[in-house]
JSON list of C-alpha atoms in Angstrom, two decimals:
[
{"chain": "A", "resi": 1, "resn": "UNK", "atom": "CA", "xyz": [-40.28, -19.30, 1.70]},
{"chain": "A", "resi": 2, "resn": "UNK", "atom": "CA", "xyz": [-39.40, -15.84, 1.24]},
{"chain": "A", "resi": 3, "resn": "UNK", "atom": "CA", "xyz": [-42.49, -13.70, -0.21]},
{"chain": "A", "resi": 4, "resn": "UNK", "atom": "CA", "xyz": [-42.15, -11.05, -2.76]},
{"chain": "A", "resi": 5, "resn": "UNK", "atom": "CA", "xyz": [-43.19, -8.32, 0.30]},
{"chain": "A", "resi": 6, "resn": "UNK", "atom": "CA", "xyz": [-39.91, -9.24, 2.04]},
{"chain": "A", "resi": 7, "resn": "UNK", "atom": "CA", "xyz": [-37.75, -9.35, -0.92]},
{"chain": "A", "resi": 8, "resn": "UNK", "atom": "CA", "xyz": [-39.30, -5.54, -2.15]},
{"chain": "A", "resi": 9, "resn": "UNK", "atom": "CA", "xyz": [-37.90, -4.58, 1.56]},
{"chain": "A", "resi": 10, "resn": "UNK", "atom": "CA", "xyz": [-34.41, -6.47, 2.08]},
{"chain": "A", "resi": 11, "resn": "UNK", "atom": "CA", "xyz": [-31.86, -4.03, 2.49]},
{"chain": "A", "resi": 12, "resn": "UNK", "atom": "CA", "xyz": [-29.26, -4.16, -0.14]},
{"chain": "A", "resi": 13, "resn": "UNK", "atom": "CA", "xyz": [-25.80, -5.71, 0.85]},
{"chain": "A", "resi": 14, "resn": "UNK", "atom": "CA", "xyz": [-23.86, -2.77, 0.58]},
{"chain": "A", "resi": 15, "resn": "UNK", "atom": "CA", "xyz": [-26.03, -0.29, 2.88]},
{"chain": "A", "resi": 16, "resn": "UNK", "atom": "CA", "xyz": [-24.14, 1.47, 4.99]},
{"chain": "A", "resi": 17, "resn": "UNK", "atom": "CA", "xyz": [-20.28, 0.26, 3.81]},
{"chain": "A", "resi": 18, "resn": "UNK", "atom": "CA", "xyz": [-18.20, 1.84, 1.58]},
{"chain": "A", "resi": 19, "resn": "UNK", "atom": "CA", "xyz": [-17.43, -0.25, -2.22]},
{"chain": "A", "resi": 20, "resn": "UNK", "atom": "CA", "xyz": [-15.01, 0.52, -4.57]},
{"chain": "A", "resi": 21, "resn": "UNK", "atom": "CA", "xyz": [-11.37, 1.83, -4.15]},
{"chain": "A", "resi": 22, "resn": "UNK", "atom": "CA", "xyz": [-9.95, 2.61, -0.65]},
{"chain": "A", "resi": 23, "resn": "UNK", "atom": "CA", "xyz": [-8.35, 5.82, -0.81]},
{"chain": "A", "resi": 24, "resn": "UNK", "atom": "CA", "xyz": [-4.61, 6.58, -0.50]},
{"chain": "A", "resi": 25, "resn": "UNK", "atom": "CA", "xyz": [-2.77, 8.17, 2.28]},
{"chain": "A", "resi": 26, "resn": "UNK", "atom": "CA", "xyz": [-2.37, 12.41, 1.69]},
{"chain": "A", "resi": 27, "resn": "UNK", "atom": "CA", "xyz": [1.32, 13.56, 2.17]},
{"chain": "A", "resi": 28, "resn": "UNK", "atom": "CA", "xyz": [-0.07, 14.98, 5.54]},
{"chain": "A", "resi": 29, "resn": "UNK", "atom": "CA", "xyz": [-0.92, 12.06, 6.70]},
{"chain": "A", "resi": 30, "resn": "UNK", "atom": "CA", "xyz": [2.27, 9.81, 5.62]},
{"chain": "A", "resi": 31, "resn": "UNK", "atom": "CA", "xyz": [4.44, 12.17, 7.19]},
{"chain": "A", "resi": 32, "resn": "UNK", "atom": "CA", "xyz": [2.61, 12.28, 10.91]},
{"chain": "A", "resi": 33, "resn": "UNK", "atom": "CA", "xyz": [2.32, 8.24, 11.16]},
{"chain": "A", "resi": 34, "resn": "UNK", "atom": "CA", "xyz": [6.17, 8.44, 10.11]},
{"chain": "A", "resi": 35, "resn": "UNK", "atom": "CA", "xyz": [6.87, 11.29, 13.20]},
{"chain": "A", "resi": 36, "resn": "UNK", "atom": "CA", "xyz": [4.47, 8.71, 15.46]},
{"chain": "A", "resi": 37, "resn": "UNK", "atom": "CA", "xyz": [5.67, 5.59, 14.68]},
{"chain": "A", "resi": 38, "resn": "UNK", "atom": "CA", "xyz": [9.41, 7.02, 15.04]},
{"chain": "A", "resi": 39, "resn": "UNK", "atom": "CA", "xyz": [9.02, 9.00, 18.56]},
{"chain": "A", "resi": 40, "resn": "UNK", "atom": "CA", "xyz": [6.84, 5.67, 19.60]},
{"chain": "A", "resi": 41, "resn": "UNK", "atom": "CA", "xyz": [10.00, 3.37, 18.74]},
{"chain": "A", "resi": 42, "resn": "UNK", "atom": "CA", "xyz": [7.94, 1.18, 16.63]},
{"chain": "A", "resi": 43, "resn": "UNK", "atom": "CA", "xyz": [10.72, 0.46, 14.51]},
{"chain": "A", "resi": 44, "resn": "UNK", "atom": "CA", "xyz": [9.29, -2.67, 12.56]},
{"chain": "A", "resi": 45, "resn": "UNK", "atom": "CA", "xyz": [5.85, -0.83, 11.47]},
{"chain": "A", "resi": 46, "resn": "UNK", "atom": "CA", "xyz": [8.07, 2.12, 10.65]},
{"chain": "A", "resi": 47, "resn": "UNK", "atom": "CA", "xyz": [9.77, 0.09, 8.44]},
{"chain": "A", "resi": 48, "resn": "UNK", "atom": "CA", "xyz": [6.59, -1.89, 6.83]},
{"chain": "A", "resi": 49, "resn": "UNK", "atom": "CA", "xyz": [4.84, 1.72, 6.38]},
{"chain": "A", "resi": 50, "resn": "UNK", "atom": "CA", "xyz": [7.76, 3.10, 4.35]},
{"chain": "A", "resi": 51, "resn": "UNK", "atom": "CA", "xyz": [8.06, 0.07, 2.13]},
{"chain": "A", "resi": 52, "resn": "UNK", "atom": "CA", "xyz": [4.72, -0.34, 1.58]},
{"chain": "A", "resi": 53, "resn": "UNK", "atom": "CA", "xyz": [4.56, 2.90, 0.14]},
{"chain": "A", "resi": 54, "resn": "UNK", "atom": "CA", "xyz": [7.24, 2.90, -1.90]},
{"chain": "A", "resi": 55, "resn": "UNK", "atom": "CA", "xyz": [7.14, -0.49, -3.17]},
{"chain": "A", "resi": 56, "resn": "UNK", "atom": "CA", "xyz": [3.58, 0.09, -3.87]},
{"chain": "A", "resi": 57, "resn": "UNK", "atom": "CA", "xyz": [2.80, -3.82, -3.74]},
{"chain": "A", "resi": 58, "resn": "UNK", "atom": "CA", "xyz": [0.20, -6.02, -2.90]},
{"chain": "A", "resi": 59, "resn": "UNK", "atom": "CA", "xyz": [-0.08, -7.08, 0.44]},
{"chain": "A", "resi": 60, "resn": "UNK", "atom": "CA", "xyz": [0.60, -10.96, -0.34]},
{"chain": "A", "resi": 61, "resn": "UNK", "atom": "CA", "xyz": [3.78, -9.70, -2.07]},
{"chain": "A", "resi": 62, "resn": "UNK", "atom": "CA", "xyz": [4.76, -7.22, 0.51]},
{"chain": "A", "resi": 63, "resn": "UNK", "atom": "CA", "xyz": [4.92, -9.57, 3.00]},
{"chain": "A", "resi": 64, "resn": "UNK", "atom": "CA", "xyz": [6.16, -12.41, 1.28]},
{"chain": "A", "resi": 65, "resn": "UNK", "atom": "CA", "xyz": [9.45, -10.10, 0.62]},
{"chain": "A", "resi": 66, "resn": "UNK", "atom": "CA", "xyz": [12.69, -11.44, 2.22]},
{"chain": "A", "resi": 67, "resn": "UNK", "atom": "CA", "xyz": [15.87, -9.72, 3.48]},
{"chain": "A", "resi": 68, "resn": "UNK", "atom": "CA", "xyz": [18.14, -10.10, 0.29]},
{"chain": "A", "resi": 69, "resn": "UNK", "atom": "CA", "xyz": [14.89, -8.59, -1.61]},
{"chain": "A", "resi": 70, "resn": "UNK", "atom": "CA", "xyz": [16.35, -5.23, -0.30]},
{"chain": "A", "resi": 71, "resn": "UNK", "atom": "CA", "xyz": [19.66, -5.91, 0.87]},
{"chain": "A", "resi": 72, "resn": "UNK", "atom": "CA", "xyz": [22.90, -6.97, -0.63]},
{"chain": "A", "resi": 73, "resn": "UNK", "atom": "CA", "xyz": [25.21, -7.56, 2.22]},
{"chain": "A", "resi": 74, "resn": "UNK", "atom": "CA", "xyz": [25.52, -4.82, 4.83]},
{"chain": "A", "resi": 75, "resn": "UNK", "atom": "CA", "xyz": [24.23, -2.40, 1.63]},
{"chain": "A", "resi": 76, "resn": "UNK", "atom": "CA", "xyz": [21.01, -1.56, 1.25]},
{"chain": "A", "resi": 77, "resn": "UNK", "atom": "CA", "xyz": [19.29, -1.43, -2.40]},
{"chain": "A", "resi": 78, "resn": "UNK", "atom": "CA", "xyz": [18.24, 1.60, -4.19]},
{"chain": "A", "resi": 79, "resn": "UNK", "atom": "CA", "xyz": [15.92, -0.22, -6.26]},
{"chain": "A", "resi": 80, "resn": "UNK", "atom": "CA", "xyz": [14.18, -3.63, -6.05]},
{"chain": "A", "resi": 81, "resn": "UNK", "atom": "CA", "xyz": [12.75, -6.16, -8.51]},
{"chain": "A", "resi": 82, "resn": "UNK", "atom": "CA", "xyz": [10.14, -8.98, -7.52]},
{"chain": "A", "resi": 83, "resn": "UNK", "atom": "CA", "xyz": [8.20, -11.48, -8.72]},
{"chain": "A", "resi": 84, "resn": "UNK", "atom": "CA", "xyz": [4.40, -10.55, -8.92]},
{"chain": "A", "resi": 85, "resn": "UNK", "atom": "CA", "xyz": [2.33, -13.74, -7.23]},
{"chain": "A", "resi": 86, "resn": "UNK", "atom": "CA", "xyz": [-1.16, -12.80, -8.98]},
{"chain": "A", "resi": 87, "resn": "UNK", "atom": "CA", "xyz": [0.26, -11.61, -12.25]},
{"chain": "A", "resi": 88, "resn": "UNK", "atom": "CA", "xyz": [3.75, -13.74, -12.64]},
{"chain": "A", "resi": 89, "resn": "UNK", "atom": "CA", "xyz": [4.87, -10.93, -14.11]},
{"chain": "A", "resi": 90, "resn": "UNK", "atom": "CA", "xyz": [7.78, -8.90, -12.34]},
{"chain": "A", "resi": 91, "resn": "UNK", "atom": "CA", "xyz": [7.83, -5.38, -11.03]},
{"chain": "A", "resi": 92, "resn": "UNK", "atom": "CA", "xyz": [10.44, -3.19, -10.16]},
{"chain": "A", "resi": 93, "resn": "UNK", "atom": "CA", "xyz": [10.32, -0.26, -7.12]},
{"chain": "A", "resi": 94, "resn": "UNK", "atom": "CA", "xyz": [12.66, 1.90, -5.89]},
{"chain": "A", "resi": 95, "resn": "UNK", "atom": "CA", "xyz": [14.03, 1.99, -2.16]},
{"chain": "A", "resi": 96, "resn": "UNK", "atom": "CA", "xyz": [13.68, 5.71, -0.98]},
{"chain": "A", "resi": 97, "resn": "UNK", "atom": "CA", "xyz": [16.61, 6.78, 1.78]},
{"chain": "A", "resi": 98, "resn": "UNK", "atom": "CA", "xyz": [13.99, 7.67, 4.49]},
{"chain": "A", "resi": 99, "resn": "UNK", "atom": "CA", "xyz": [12.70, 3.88, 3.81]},
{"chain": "A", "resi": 100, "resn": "UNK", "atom": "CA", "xyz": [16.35, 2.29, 3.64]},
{"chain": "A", "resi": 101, "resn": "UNK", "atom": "CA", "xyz": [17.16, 4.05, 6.80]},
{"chain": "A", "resi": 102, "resn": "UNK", "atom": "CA", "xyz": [14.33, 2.40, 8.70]},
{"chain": "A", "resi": 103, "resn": "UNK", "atom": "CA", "xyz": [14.70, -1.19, 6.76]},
{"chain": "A", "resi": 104, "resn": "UNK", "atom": "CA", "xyz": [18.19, -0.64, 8.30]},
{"chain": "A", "resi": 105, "resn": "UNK", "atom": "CA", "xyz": [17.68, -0.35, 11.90]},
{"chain": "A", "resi": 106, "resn": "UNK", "atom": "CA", "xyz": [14.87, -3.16, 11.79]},
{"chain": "A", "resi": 107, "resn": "UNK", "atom": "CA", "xyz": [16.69, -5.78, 9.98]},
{"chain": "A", "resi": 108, "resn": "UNK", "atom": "CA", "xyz": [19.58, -4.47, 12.49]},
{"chain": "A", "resi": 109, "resn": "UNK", "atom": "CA", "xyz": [17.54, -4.70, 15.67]},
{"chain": "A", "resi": 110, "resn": "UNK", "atom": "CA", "xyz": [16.03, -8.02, 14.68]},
{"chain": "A", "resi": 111, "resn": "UNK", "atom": "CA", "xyz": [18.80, -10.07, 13.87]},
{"chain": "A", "resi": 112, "resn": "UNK", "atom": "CA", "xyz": [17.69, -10.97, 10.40]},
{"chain": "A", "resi": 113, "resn": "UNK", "atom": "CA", "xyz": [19.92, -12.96, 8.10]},
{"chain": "A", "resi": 114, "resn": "UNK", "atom": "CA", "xyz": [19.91, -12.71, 3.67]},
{"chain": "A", "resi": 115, "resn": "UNK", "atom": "CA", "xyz": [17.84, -15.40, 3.48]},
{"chain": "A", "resi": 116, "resn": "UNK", "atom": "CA", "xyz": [15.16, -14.88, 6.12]},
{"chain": "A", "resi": 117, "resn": "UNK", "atom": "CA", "xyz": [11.82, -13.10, 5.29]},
{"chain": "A", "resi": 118, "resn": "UNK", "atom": "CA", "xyz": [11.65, -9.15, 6.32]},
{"chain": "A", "resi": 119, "resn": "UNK", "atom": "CA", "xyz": [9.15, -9.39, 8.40]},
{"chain": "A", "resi": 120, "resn": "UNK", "atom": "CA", "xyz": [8.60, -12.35, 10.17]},
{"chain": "A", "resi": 121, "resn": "UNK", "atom": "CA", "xyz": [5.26, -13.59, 11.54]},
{"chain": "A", "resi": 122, "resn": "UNK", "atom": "CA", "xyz": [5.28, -13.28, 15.07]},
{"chain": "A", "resi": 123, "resn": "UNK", "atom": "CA", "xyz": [2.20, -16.56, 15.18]},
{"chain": "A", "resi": 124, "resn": "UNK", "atom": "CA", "xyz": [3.82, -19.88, 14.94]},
{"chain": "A", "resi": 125, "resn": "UNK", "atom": "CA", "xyz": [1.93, -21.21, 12.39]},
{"chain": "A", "resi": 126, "resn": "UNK", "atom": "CA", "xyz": [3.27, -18.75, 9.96]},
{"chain": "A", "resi": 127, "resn": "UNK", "atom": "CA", "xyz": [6.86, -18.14, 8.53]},
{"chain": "A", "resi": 128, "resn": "UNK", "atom": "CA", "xyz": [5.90, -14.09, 8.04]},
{"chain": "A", "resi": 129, "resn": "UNK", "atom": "CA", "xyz": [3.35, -12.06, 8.72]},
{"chain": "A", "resi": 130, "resn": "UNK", "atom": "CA", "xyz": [0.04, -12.07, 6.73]},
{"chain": "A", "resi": 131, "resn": "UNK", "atom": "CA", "xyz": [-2.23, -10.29, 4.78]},
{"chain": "A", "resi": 132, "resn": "UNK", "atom": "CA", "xyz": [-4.72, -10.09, 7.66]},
{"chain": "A", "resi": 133, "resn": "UNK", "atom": "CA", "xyz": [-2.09, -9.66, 10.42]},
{"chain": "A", "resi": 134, "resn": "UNK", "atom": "CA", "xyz": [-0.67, -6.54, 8.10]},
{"chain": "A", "resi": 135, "resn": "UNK", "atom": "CA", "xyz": [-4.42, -5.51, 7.73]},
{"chain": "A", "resi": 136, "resn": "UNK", "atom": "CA", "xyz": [-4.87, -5.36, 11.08]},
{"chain": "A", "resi": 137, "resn": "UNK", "atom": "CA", "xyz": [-1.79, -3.48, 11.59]},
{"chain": "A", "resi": 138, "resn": "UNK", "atom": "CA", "xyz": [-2.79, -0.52, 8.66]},
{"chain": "A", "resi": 139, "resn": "UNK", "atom": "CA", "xyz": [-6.02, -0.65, 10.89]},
{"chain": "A", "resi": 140, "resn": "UNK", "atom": "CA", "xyz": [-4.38, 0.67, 13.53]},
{"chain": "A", "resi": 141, "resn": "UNK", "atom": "CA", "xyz": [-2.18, 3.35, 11.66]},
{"chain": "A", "resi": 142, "resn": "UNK", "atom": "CA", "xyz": [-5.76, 4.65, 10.66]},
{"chain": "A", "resi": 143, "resn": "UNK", "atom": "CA", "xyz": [-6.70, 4.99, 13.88]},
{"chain": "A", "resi": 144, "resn": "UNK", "atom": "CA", "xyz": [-3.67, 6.45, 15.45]},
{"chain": "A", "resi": 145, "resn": "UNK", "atom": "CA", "xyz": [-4.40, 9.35, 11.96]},
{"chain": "A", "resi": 146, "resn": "UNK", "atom": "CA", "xyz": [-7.83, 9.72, 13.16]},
{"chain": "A", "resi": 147, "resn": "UNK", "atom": "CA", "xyz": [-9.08, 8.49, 10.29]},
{"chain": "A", "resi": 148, "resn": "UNK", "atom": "CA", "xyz": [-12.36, 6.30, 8.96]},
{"chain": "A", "resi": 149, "resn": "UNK", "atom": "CA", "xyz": [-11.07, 2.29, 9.03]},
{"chain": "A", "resi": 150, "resn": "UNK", "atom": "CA", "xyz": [-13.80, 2.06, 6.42]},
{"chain": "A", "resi": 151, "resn": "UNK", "atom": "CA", "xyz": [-12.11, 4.59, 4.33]},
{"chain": "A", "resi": 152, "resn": "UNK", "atom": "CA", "xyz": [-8.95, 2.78, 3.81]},
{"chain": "A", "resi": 153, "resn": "UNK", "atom": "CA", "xyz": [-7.81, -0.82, 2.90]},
{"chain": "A", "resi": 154, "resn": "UNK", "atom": "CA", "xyz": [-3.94, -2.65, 2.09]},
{"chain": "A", "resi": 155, "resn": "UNK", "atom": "CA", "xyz": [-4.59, -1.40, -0.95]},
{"chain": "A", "resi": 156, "resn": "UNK", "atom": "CA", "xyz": [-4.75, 2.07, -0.09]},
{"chain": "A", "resi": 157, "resn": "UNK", "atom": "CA", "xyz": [-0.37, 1.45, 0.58]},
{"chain": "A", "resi": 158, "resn": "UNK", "atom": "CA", "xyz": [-0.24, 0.35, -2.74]},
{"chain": "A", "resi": 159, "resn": "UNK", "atom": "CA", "xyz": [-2.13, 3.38, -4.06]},
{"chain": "A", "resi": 160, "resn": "UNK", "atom": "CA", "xyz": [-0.69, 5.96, -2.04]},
{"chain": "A", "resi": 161, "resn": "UNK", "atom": "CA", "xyz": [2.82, 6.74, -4.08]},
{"chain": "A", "resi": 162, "resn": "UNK", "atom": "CA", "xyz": [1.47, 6.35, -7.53]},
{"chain": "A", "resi": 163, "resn": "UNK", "atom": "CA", "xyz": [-1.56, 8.64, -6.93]},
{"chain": "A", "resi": 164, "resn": "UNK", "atom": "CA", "xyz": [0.85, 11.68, -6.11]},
{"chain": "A", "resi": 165, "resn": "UNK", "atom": "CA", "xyz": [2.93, 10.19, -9.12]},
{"chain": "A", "resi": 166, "resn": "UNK", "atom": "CA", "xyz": [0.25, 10.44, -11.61]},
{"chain": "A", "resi": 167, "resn": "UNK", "atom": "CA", "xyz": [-1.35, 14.15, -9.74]},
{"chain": "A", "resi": 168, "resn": "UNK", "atom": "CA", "xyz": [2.14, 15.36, -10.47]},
{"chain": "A", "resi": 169, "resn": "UNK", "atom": "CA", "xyz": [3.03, 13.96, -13.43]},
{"chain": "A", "resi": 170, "resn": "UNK", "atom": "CA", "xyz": [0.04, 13.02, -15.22]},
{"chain": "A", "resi": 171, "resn": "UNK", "atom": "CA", "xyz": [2.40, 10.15, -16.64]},
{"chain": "A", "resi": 172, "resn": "UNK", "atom": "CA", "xyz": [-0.13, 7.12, -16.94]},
{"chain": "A", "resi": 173, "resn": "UNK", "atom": "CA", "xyz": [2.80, 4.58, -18.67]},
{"chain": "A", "resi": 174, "resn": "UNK", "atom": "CA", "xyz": [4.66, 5.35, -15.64]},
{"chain": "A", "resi": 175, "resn": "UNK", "atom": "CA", "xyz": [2.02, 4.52, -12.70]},
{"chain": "A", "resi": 176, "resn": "UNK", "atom": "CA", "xyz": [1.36, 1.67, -14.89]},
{"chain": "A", "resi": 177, "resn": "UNK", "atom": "CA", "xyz": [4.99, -0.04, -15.05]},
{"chain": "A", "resi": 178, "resn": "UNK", "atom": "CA", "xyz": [5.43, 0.76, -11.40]},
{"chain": "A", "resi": 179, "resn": "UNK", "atom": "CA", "xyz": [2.00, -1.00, -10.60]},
{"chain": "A", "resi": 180, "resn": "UNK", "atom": "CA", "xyz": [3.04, -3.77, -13.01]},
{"chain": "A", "resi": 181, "resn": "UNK", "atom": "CA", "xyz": [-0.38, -3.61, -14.70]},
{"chain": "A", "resi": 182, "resn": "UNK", "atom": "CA", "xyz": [-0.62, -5.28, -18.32]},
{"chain": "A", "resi": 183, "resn": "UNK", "atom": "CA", "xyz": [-2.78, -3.03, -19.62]},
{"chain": "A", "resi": 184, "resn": "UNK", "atom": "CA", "xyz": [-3.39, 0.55, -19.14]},
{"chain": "A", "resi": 185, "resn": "UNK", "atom": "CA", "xyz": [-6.70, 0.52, -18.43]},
{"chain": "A", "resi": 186, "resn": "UNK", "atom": "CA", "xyz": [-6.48, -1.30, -15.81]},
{"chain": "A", "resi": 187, "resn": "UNK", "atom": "CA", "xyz": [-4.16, 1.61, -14.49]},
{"chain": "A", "resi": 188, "resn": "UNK", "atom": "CA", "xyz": [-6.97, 3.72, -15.24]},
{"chain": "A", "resi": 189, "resn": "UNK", "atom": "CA", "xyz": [-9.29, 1.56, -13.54]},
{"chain": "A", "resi": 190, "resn": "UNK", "atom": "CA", "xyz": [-7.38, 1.11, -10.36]},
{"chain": "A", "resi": 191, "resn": "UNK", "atom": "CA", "xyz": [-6.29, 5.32, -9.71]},
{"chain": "A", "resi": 192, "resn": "UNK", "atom": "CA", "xyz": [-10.17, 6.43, -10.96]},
{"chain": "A", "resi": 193, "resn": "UNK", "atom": "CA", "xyz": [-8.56, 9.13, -12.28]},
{"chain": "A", "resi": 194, "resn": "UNK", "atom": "CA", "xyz": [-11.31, 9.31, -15.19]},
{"chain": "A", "resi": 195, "resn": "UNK", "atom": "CA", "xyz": [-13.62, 11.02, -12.66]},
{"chain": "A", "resi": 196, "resn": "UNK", "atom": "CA", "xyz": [-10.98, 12.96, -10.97]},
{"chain": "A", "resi": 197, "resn": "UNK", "atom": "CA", "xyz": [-9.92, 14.39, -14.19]},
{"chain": "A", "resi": 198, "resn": "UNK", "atom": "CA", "xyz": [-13.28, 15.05, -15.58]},
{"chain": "A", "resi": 199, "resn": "UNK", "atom": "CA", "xyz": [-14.19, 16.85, -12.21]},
{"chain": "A", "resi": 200, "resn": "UNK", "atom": "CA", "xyz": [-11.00, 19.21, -12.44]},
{"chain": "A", "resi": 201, "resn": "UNK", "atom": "CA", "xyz": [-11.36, 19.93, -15.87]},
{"chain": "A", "resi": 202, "resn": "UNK", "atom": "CA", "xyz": [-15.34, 21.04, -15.27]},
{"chain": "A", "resi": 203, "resn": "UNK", "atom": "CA", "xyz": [-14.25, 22.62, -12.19]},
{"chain": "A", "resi": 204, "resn": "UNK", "atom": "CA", "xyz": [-12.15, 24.84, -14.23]},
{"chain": "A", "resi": 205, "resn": "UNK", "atom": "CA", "xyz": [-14.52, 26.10, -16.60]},
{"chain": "A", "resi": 206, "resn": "UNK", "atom": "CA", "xyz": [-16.66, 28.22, -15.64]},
{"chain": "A", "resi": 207, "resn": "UNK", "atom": "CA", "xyz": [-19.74, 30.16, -17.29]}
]
């Protein structure tokens, strides 16, 4: 039976990890995974890093996309609509030329057909790769940037684009129809721009 002496000195849970939003990629940092992962040949993470960020899904809909998601015939989309899993509600992204380019030579180099999923699972057990498989992947990117694992998440993909969307824009209706979030605050919520803002503002005043 636990006494109250040892409860007064249990650590909490969350000593020593980091809670709360995982922080998005800088432009810096996009663009010298995207000179790695090119020079390295790793054409199918080249492809997954691009369309993560500009699709700016979840993982489980990222990697539930299939070929004709992006790709109508031998032409690639500009712009992409899918069906949100958690929300039911669908969101619409648009397919960048740097990230059509590598879609390109990966769907090319793989063999995949219209109705096959874009990035196939390479376990047997599943028809495309994972949340955990793609988490394990990002894990790696992070390392390869030199970066804290425990810094960055999936979700840090998703939040990448429309952070430097709403830094340049400050258009909040936009980051929230490209997120697909129902209600604003929510998209206020998920960038945590609150604080940000508040901190630039009082770092701009001074007395």
């Amino acid at each position: 039976m636990e006494t109250a002496g040892n409860a007064d000195h249990r650590e909490p849970w969350n000593k020593g990890k980091i809670v709360g939003q995982k922080a998005p990629f800088k432009l810096k940092d996009i663009w010298a995974l995207r000179v790695r992962l090119q020079i390295e040949g790793r054409v199918r993470e080249l492809a997954l890093f691009n369309l993560g960020i500009d699709s700016k899904l979840r993982a489980c809909d990222l990697v539930a996309l299939k070929v004709r998601d992006v790709c109508h015939g031998d032409q690639m989309a500009t712009r992409a609509i899918v069906m949100q899993s958690k929300t039911q509600r669908p969101v619409q992204f648009e397919i960048t030329q740097t990230t059509r380019d590598a879609l390109q030579t990966w769907i090319k180099q793989a063999g995949l057909k219209s109705e096959q999923f874009l990035f196939p699972s390479r376990l047997h057990d599943s028809p495309h790769l994972g949340t955990r498989q793609y988490a394990r992947i990002l894990g790696h990117w992070v390392d390869d940037l030199g970066l804290d694992r425990a810094d960055y998440g999936t979700h840090s993909m998703r939040r990448t684009k429309a952070t430097l969307i709403y830094r340049r824009t400050k258009n909040l209706r936009a980051v929230q129809l490209l997120l697909g979030h129902s209600k604003l605050e929510s998209t206020v919520r998920y960038l945590g721009i609150e604080v940000d803002d508040a901190l630039e503002i009082s770092e701009r005043t001074e007395i």
